[in-house]
């Protein structure tokens, strides 16, 4: 009796190991499911990245004539403090003198300001260790001192002592005119 | 120990329900007739206390969320409004904020109990790992919750902790930006932390369900560490342990109430009463007391990435502990040498907490200037943290594996009952031999 039934439930692997139509449906359904889950997962992950309006607020303009020599102005940029410092000749000289001393994150003072604008040092004011805001005037190098874990930066914002791995970051900025900069 | 069910439906409705959803049978088997070792001491009451605290945090938290405003502009003021204007808001918030501390206090007691009595060893490894998962979720929940009042310590605590992720090479900075939802900790960060703070407790509740499930397969460990051998070794959970847990919970609640009503700010930081200001960092950033030991480990290492790795490693180590311990004897009651190292380990955790609360460069013993060793003064909290952190890791990775192979434990009793029953003389004078036959 059983051998006379035709096509009722054929053995899927009767003809060797070649994938048949049922295997194909399983594979296709699996691939579609993975694609669907992945396609849904990406929006759910990416929604946490900065939103359009956050990115739109990402650049500011600043008038440097508001800063006098020896002064530091702190502006909020991208939610972080931005140090705009009008350096004295003495500070610049001290920074250049240390260009080739034993630096953790080697950089010349020249590379940390725009050409011909050595007096204006613009830095992101968050410690490269864990993001605290360093205060100016502390530490042994005449620059910044981070109160959280004791990192010390020099007058060029380079890391000299303490746990921070990198120099204070220089943001992307350009001079729109002699006294006006655009940051970001 | 899971044994067969002894539940017998008493009414027609119970019989009807039992054949459709045996939920009364389940409750009966887990919290009424569950056979429990009869020698459990008060260190075994923290499980009940923790369940209560989880419930307390969820209930008070849901109520607080009805009044809290999760935005960078509104958060700080809404918390002040809860404290001043919302009816009983002061009570609910103090219960919630101090409840977190009490929750951690209880979980640490629970964990040290486990370490002492070897409850993490076979066959309870999965139970222990689920407990470690709960602990990790608790840390996450507590961290997110601490950010919500949007005070100075909330904000800069969030800055420091999220910056830890930045230590990961290559992908660190973009992951940090992704976490922040911007270029710094800001409104987007606060909103998502609020969402996660609301979510995680329910995940904890889910894992607690698995934790209790995993407990009810092998049953409770006990102070002797010896397996239950017969029904003689156990008593039913109710009324014996419902009453014992109930008493412990009452005592615990009294201590909790002392904090809530008489010193609600004792465990907090005054800097959190200043609204978050991204441009000024408080002089001294510290986490809440229950995370200080890990913070001390983080700061003990001069390299940022290594500090982060060791801090997470301190918790990750707990997960593999069941396979680091080579001793066949569970309870430290019969391992005098291990008991000594355990005592030092307990003190080490306290010392690490103490180090985490101080500036790394402060002298441990004031008015003495110690010698300079490498990058710091020997008489400073940074060196004390290093020594303590070294012992923390050595305890798990060196002492625990080696001690199990080298020490000679004391004789372990045959069963839970035998030390008591094999000494007829130990029955107190005047005790009735068969109290049930009295009168």
XYZ file of C-alpha atoms in Angstrom:
623
model
C 0.000 0.000 0.000
C 2.650 2.489 1.094
C 4.717 2.004 -2.034
C 1.798 2.984 -4.232
C 1.366 6.460 -2.707
C 2.955 8.999 -4.990
C 4.027 12.525 -4.068
C 2.273 12.599 -0.686
C 5.288 13.712 1.380
C 8.394 13.012 -0.646
C 11.600 12.599 1.341
C 13.317 15.984 0.982
C 16.733 14.389 0.701
C 15.779 11.444 -1.452
C 17.922 12.512 -4.378
C 21.300 12.980 -2.710
C 22.428 16.141 -0.862
C 21.390 18.656 -3.518
C 19.235 21.375 -1.983
C 15.682 20.945 -3.126
C 12.802 23.407 -3.176
C 12.012 23.002 0.517
C 15.643 23.698 1.514
C 15.580 26.715 -0.708
C 12.478 28.045 1.038
C 14.116 27.521 4.445
C 17.290 29.329 3.385
C 15.389 32.136 1.696
C 13.132 32.616 4.728
C 16.157 32.614 7.034
C 17.976 35.194 4.938
C 14.877 37.363 4.753
C 14.441 37.171 8.537
C 18.080 38.119 9.163
C 17.823 40.969 6.661
C 14.628 42.202 8.272
C 16.042 42.090 11.809
C 19.249 43.767 10.652
C 17.331 46.396 8.702
C 15.242 47.173 11.764
C 18.188 47.045 14.171
C 20.189 49.703 12.337
C 17.586 52.498 12.704
C 17.182 51.507 16.350
C 20.938 51.794 16.892
C 21.551 54.825 14.717
C 18.756 56.873 16.327
C 21.111 57.341 19.258
C 23.689 59.208 17.149
C 23.566 63.028 17.125
C 20.297 64.234 15.567
C 20.074 66.646 12.645
C 19.410 69.716 14.800
C 22.305 68.810 17.077
C 24.605 68.622 14.060
C 23.183 71.879 12.692
C 24.222 73.710 15.855
C 27.708 72.312 15.540
C 29.478 75.483 14.369
C 29.725 78.926 15.967
C 31.339 82.247 15.144
C 33.369 84.142 17.685
C 34.712 87.701 17.714
C 38.312 87.622 18.962
C 38.366 91.367 19.672
C 36.426 90.564 22.853
C 39.529 88.911 24.309
C 42.386 91.025 25.662
C 45.990 89.926 26.031
C 46.538 87.450 28.849
C 42.831 86.676 29.053
C 40.924 83.464 28.462
C 37.304 83.393 27.379
C 35.281 80.209 27.735
C 32.541 79.683 25.162
C 30.140 76.758 24.969
C 30.549 74.830 21.734
C 28.866 71.513 21.068
C 27.974 71.329 24.748
C 31.614 71.543 25.721
C 33.712 74.464 26.917
C 35.925 76.062 24.298
C 38.992 77.914 25.580
C 39.852 81.039 23.573
C 43.117 82.289 24.965
C 45.044 85.456 24.001
C 48.548 84.389 24.941
C 51.263 86.717 26.176
C 54.638 86.790 24.422
C 56.145 85.083 27.456
C 53.721 82.170 27.225
C 54.370 81.723 23.513
C 58.116 81.735 24.117
C 57.744 79.152 26.880
C 55.664 76.949 24.580
C 58.177 77.151 21.708
C 61.085 76.466 24.063
C 59.501 73.119 25.047
C 58.771 72.060 21.452
C 61.416 69.369 21.530
C 61.438 68.348 25.157
C 60.122 64.972 26.226
C 56.435 65.270 25.309
C 53.862 62.506 25.771
C 51.922 63.616 22.695
C 54.593 65.382 20.626
C 53.432 68.516 18.812
C 55.141 71.823 18.083
C 53.504 75.006 19.258
C 53.385 76.057 15.598
C 50.994 73.209 14.791
C 48.548 74.252 17.507
C 47.621 77.704 16.219
C 46.876 79.252 12.812
C 49.878 80.687 10.898
C 50.693 84.195 12.044
C 48.161 84.009 14.881
C 50.403 82.594 17.597
C 48.719 84.774 20.208
C 45.327 83.071 19.767
C 45.138 79.558 21.123
C 41.746 77.921 20.617
C 41.266 74.600 22.408
C 38.489 72.250 23.429
C 38.438 72.692 27.190
C 37.914 69.105 28.245
C 40.669 67.043 29.775
C 41.626 64.181 27.474
C 41.599 61.841 30.445
C 37.960 61.717 31.489
C 36.458 64.965 30.247
C 36.671 67.319 33.233
C 37.264 71.029 32.643
C 40.864 72.062 33.448
C 41.431 75.400 35.155
C 43.966 77.905 33.830
C 46.900 78.943 35.963
C 47.420 75.697 37.855
C 50.185 73.144 37.542
C 53.914 73.487 36.989
C 53.892 74.469 33.318
C 51.972 77.762 33.383
C 49.038 76.267 31.497
C 46.046 74.272 32.684
C 45.479 71.923 35.575
C 42.694 69.355 35.715
C 41.220 69.101 39.228
C 39.789 65.622 38.704
C 42.866 63.467 38.388
C 45.719 65.947 38.309
C 46.639 66.235 34.622
C 48.854 69.242 33.830
C 48.949 71.031 30.456
C 51.470 73.663 29.309
C 50.885 77.070 27.707
C 50.318 75.340 24.376
C 47.732 72.973 25.914
C 50.080 70.004 25.597
C 49.896 67.241 28.192
C 52.927 67.333 30.473
C 52.000 65.390 33.593
C 49.218 63.183 34.991
C 47.002 60.459 33.555
C 45.693 62.200 30.408
C 46.998 60.566 27.219
C 46.677 63.444 24.724
C 47.060 67.204 24.329
C 43.995 69.406 24.698
C 42.306 69.068 21.307
C 42.414 71.875 18.748
C 38.984 72.131 17.065
C 38.523 72.725 13.333
C 38.319 76.464 12.900
C 39.169 79.143 10.379
C 39.595 82.919 10.397
C 36.693 84.605 8.604
C 38.374 87.997 9.021
C 41.294 89.305 11.058
C 39.354 89.148 14.299
C 36.570 86.704 13.592
C 36.773 82.903 13.708
C 34.339 80.208 12.791
C 34.651 77.062 14.913
C 33.303 73.746 13.633
C 15.311 19.553 46.377
C 12.698 20.663 43.899
C 10.923 17.421 44.766
C 7.374 16.630 43.892
C 4.557 18.978 44.733
C 2.667 18.495 47.984
C -0.084 20.950 47.102
C -3.641 19.711 47.360
C -6.373 22.033 46.087
C -8.853 22.618 48.864
C -11.865 24.069 47.105
C -13.664 23.424 43.858
C -12.352 26.686 42.421
C -8.742 25.788 43.317
C -9.149 22.410 41.621
C -10.624 24.119 38.565
C -7.764 26.666 38.430
C -5.094 24.070 39.195
C -5.896 22.075 36.067
C -5.755 25.260 33.949
C -3.061 27.482 35.494
C -1.354 25.863 38.498
C -0.273 29.216 39.913
C -1.367 28.499 43.491
C 0.557 25.215 43.326
C 3.604 27.141 42.113
C 3.373 29.674 44.934
C 2.810 26.920 47.470
C 5.808 24.901 46.279
C 8.170 27.884 46.143
C 7.325 29.910 49.246
C 5.306 27.674 51.564
C 6.427 24.051 51.522
C 9.813 24.573 49.843
C 12.248 22.370 51.822
C 14.953 24.658 53.220
C 18.058 23.651 55.205
C 17.180 24.054 58.854
C 20.476 25.670 59.862
C 20.342 28.894 57.808
C 21.614 31.894 59.783
C 20.806 35.593 59.407
C 23.226 35.983 56.503
C 20.587 34.099 54.508
C 17.955 36.781 55.056
C 19.381 39.250 52.544
C 17.681 37.546 49.593
C 14.323 38.482 51.054
C 15.564 41.976 51.911
C 16.803 42.437 48.332
C 13.445 41.404 46.854
C 11.764 43.947 49.088
C 14.242 46.683 48.080
C 13.749 45.963 44.384
C 9.996 46.299 44.879
C 10.505 49.486 46.887
C 12.715 51.061 44.208
C 10.298 50.169 41.407
C 7.244 51.527 43.224
C 8.880 54.781 44.404
C 10.553 55.172 41.008
C 7.306 54.887 39.058
C 5.784 57.545 41.308
C 8.783 59.878 40.927
C 8.608 59.515 37.136
C 5.108 61.008 37.311
C 6.615 64.297 38.510
C 10.119 64.291 37.070
C 10.917 66.281 33.893
C 13.625 64.550 31.839
C 15.196 67.569 30.155
C 18.415 69.467 30.710
C 16.401 72.634 31.433
C 13.735 71.093 33.621
C 15.319 68.164 35.456
C 17.048 69.962 38.320
C 14.063 72.180 39.077
C 11.579 69.323 38.827
C 13.543 67.391 41.453
C 13.492 70.452 43.729
C 9.755 70.724 43.103
C 9.315 67.067 44.086
C 11.212 67.794 47.311
C 9.258 70.956 48.171
C 5.856 71.048 46.533
C 4.678 67.577 45.504
C 2.613 65.966 48.272
C 4.932 63.593 50.151
C 7.429 64.046 47.323
C 10.205 64.540 49.888
C 9.381 61.147 51.404
C 9.180 59.306 48.118
C 12.398 60.774 46.780
C 14.300 60.166 50.032
C 13.040 56.575 50.023
C 14.232 56.171 46.436
C 17.628 57.869 46.778
C 18.489 56.171 50.077
C 16.843 52.983 48.866
C 19.585 52.663 46.258
C 22.214 52.725 49.013
C 20.293 50.204 51.104
C 19.877 47.991 48.036
C 23.641 47.976 47.479
C 24.353 47.457 51.177
C 22.127 44.365 51.115
C 23.598 43.062 47.859
C 27.144 43.376 49.251
C 26.117 41.452 52.385
C 24.547 38.833 50.109
C 27.722 38.585 48.012
C 30.120 38.388 50.963
C 27.850 35.673 52.398
C 28.271 33.759 49.140
C 32.036 34.112 49.203
C 32.263 32.954 52.814
C 30.035 29.900 52.546
C 31.147 28.926 49.035
C 27.620 29.209 47.664
C 28.955 29.920 44.169
C 30.456 26.433 43.816
C 28.908 23.526 41.951
C 26.041 22.992 41.472
C 25.202 26.692 41.935
C 27.470 28.314 39.294
C 24.554 29.493 37.136
C 22.805 30.859 40.201
C 25.966 32.824 41.037
C 26.442 34.107 37.480
C 22.837 35.290 37.343
C 23.540 37.117 40.593
C 26.571 38.792 38.972
C 24.351 39.819 36.043
C 21.883 41.361 38.487
C 24.755 43.207 40.171
C 25.955 44.608 36.808
C 22.407 45.714 35.969
C 22.179 47.336 39.398
C 25.366 49.303 38.770
C 23.992 50.480 35.426
C 20.644 51.440 36.931
C 22.273 53.290 39.815
C 24.575 55.190 37.464
C 21.721 56.254 35.159
C 19.604 57.194 38.162
C 22.334 59.321 39.678
C 22.513 61.413 36.494
C 18.803 62.276 36.527
C 18.763 65.062 39.189
C 21.143 66.930 36.831
C 23.269 68.414 39.582
C 26.988 69.106 39.256
C 27.977 65.652 40.490
C 25.328 64.004 38.276
C 26.601 65.779 35.205
C 30.326 65.444 35.704
C 29.953 61.890 36.980
C 28.240 61.103 33.687
C 31.029 62.897 31.771
C 33.767 60.924 33.508
C 32.062 57.530 33.206
C 31.036 57.945 29.557
C 34.568 59.115 28.765
C 35.802 55.748 30.030
C 34.334 54.255 26.857
C 36.566 56.651 24.884
C 39.561 54.697 26.166
C 38.696 51.834 23.788
C 41.087 52.090 20.847
C 39.762 53.068 17.386
C 35.995 52.849 17.991
C 35.982 54.529 21.429
C 35.289 58.129 20.353
C 32.440 57.260 17.969
C 30.860 54.960 20.539
C 31.028 57.805 23.064
C 29.327 60.213 20.630
C 26.693 57.536 19.987
C 26.090 57.150 23.730
C 25.825 60.904 24.195
C 23.662 61.551 21.149
C 25.723 64.688 20.631
C 29.207 66.012 21.215
C 28.934 66.159 24.980
C 26.695 64.977 27.803
C 23.557 67.012 27.147
C 19.794 66.886 26.847
C 19.829 63.865 24.512
C 22.008 61.981 27.008
C 19.712 62.803 29.922
C 16.638 61.631 28.014
C 18.082 58.281 27.079
C 19.469 57.735 30.560
C 15.976 58.343 31.940
C 14.538 55.801 29.515
C 17.184 53.233 30.457
C 16.823 53.963 34.161
C 13.145 53.087 33.828
C 13.859 49.962 31.778
C 16.691 48.275 33.700
C 14.819 47.581 36.983
C 12.320 45.484 35.058
C 15.198 43.607 33.461
C 16.578 43.086 36.975
C 13.190 41.734 38.042
C 13.319 39.299 35.118
C 16.797 38.074 36.017
C 15.730 37.811 39.670
C 13.044 35.397 38.454
C 15.739 33.291 36.768
C 17.936 33.626 39.879
C 15.184 32.205 42.090
C 14.466 29.488 39.543
C 18.150 28.540 39.552
C 18.073 28.582 43.360
C 15.148 26.205 43.542
C 16.827 23.507 41.466
C 19.749 22.681 43.806
C 18.104 24.384 46.802
C 19.817 26.670 49.329
C 23.390 26.225 50.377
C 23.789 26.376 54.172
C 26.418 27.430 56.734
C 28.032 23.983 56.803
C 28.227 23.863 53.014
C 27.211 20.191 53.227
C 24.481 19.006 50.876
C 21.044 18.244 52.233
C 21.040 14.458 52.781
C 17.532 13.744 54.029
C 14.226 15.354 54.908
C 15.581 15.540 58.472
C 17.958 18.311 57.316
C 15.204 20.615 56.119
C 12.206 22.540 57.333
C 9.449 24.066 55.226
C 10.053 27.623 54.110
C 6.855 28.789 55.783
C 6.612 29.532 58.661
C 10.275 29.008 59.603
C 11.967 31.310 57.094
C 9.077 33.651 56.372
C 9.255 34.588 60.056
C 13.051 34.767 60.146
C 13.159 36.860 56.949
C 10.333 38.988 58.300
C 12.279 39.798 61.449
C 15.446 40.619 59.470
C 13.437 42.811 57.087
C 11.978 44.706 60.049
C 15.432 45.414 61.479
C 16.693 46.429 58.049
C 13.729 48.769 57.538
C 14.471 50.476 60.855
C 17.992 51.285 59.666
C 16.596 52.422 56.287
C 14.104 54.663 58.073
C 16.872 56.230 60.171
C 18.530 57.370 56.951
C 15.308 58.453 55.238
C 13.943 60.477 58.154
C 16.987 61.672 60.080
C 19.890 61.942 57.640
C 18.547 61.770 54.084
C 21.599 63.527 52.613
C 24.272 61.709 54.608
C 25.108 59.357 51.735
C 24.810 61.965 48.973
C 27.142 64.703 47.823
C 26.515 68.388 48.492
C 27.742 69.299 44.982
C 24.597 67.701 43.578
C 22.547 70.553 45.020
C 24.167 72.821 42.433
C 22.611 72.669 38.970
C 24.742 71.048 36.264
C 27.181 73.445 34.607
C 29.211 72.008 31.721
C 31.797 74.795 31.998
C 32.852 74.217 35.601
C 33.960 70.892 37.065
C 33.628 70.358 40.824
C 36.985 70.208 42.608
C 36.552 66.620 43.669
C 34.534 64.114 41.648
C 33.460 60.936 43.409
C 30.806 58.324 42.690
C 28.306 57.168 45.302
C 29.837 55.107 48.131
C 28.855 51.750 46.650
C 31.046 52.250 43.575
C 34.078 53.766 45.321
C 36.178 50.555 45.374
C 35.995 50.271 41.576
C 36.726 53.976 41.189
C 39.843 53.486 43.345
C 41.012 50.671 41.049
C 40.439 52.909 38.015
C 42.574 55.688 39.475
C 45.281 53.371 40.773
C 46.542 52.824 37.226
C 48.403 55.670 35.492
C 47.344 54.441 32.030
C 43.789 55.332 30.997
C 42.984 52.168 29.019
C 44.571 49.836 31.575
C 42.646 51.559 34.372
C 39.376 50.985 32.551
C 40.267 47.350 31.789
C 41.176 46.625 35.405
C 38.038 48.327 36.720
C 35.785 46.187 34.529
C 38.080 43.214 35.154
C 37.383 43.503 38.886
C 33.720 42.743 38.175
C 34.379 40.285 35.332
C 36.526 38.228 37.713
C 33.431 37.484 39.784
C 31.831 35.709 36.829
C 34.598 33.097 36.597
C 35.064 32.635 40.346
C 33.318 29.210 40.424
C 36.104 27.876 38.198
C 38.942 29.601 40.059
C 38.116 27.961 43.365
C 39.759 24.551 43.555
C 38.646 23.637 47.076
C 36.224 20.751 47.529
C 34.986 22.222 50.813
C 32.341 24.919 50.394
C 32.100 26.616 53.762
C 35.013 28.602 55.194
C 33.864 27.301 58.575
C 36.104 24.310 57.846
C 38.884 26.233 56.068
C 40.707 28.290 58.737
C 43.505 29.410 56.394
C 41.084 30.514 53.699
C 39.139 32.348 56.387
C 42.188 34.485 57.146
C 42.639 35.472 53.478
C 38.902 36.112 53.229
C 39.132 38.481 56.202
C 41.940 40.403 54.519
C 39.910 40.491 51.304
C 36.939 41.993 53.133
C 39.197 44.678 54.642
C 40.736 45.282 51.213
C 37.333 46.122 49.773
C 36.749 48.609 52.613
C 40.210 50.126 52.084
C 39.556 50.466 48.334
C 36.307 52.272 49.102
C 38.199 54.572 51.458
C 40.812 55.263 48.730
C 38.115 56.003 46.163
C 36.704 58.725 48.397
C 40.032 60.598 48.674
C 42.183 62.506 46.212
C 44.891 60.184 44.882
C 47.694 62.489 45.986
C 46.442 63.066 49.542
C 48.622 61.507 52.236
C 47.124 58.467 53.964
C 48.790 59.371 57.254
C 48.773 63.160 57.527
C 51.886 65.073 58.583
C 54.253 62.314 57.432
C 56.037 62.715 54.133
C 56.846 59.271 52.817
C 59.464 58.478 50.181
C 58.745 59.041 46.510
C 58.185 55.740 44.696
C 58.031 55.885 40.891
C 55.338 58.452 40.051
C 53.828 59.154 43.468
C 54.549 59.481 47.142
C 54.392 56.158 48.963
C 52.266 57.746 51.692
C 49.428 58.578 49.308
C 46.041 57.100 48.477
C 47.235 56.195 45.004
C 49.796 53.747 46.432
C 47.353 52.415 49.001
C 44.862 51.768 46.162
C 47.551 49.979 44.173
C 48.408 47.654 47.034
C 44.731 46.999 47.754
C 43.878 46.470 44.065
C 46.767 44.017 43.802
C 45.366 42.017 46.718
C 41.855 42.174 45.232
C 43.008 40.446 42.066
C 45.497 38.169 43.821
C 42.741 36.897 46.118
C 40.714 35.601 43.185
C 43.413 34.657 40.683
C 46.243 33.370 42.913
C 45.181 32.727 46.488
C 41.816 31.045 45.810
C 43.128 28.535 43.211
C 46.314 27.687 45.138
C 44.803 27.510 48.600
C 42.260 24.893 47.551
C 45.155 22.637 46.467
C 47.518 23.219 49.389
C 45.495 23.717 52.580
C 44.221 20.984 54.908
C 40.611 21.680 55.814
C 39.045 20.743 59.135
C 36.782 17.667 59.202
C 33.463 18.392 57.558
C 30.312 16.974 59.209
C 28.473 14.059 57.628
C 25.262 16.010 57.286
C 23.597 19.219 58.427
C 21.965 17.425 61.343
C 24.814 15.199 62.492
C 26.888 17.777 64.460
C 23.771 18.491 66.552
C 22.230 15.041 66.798
C 25.384 13.001 67.364
C 26.035 14.700 70.708
C 23.140 13.776 73.015
C 24.883 15.624 75.853
C 24.684 18.856 73.907
C 20.919 19.071 74.482
C 20.403 21.837 77.037
C 19.785 20.701 80.579
C 16.089 20.575 81.339
C 15.059 20.395 77.711
C 12.048 18.216 77.155
C 13.090 15.083 75.322
C 9.910 14.817 73.326
C 8.223 18.188 73.478
C 5.335 17.029 71.338
C 4.286 14.557 74.075
C 4.283 17.145 76.819
C 1.060 17.445 78.851
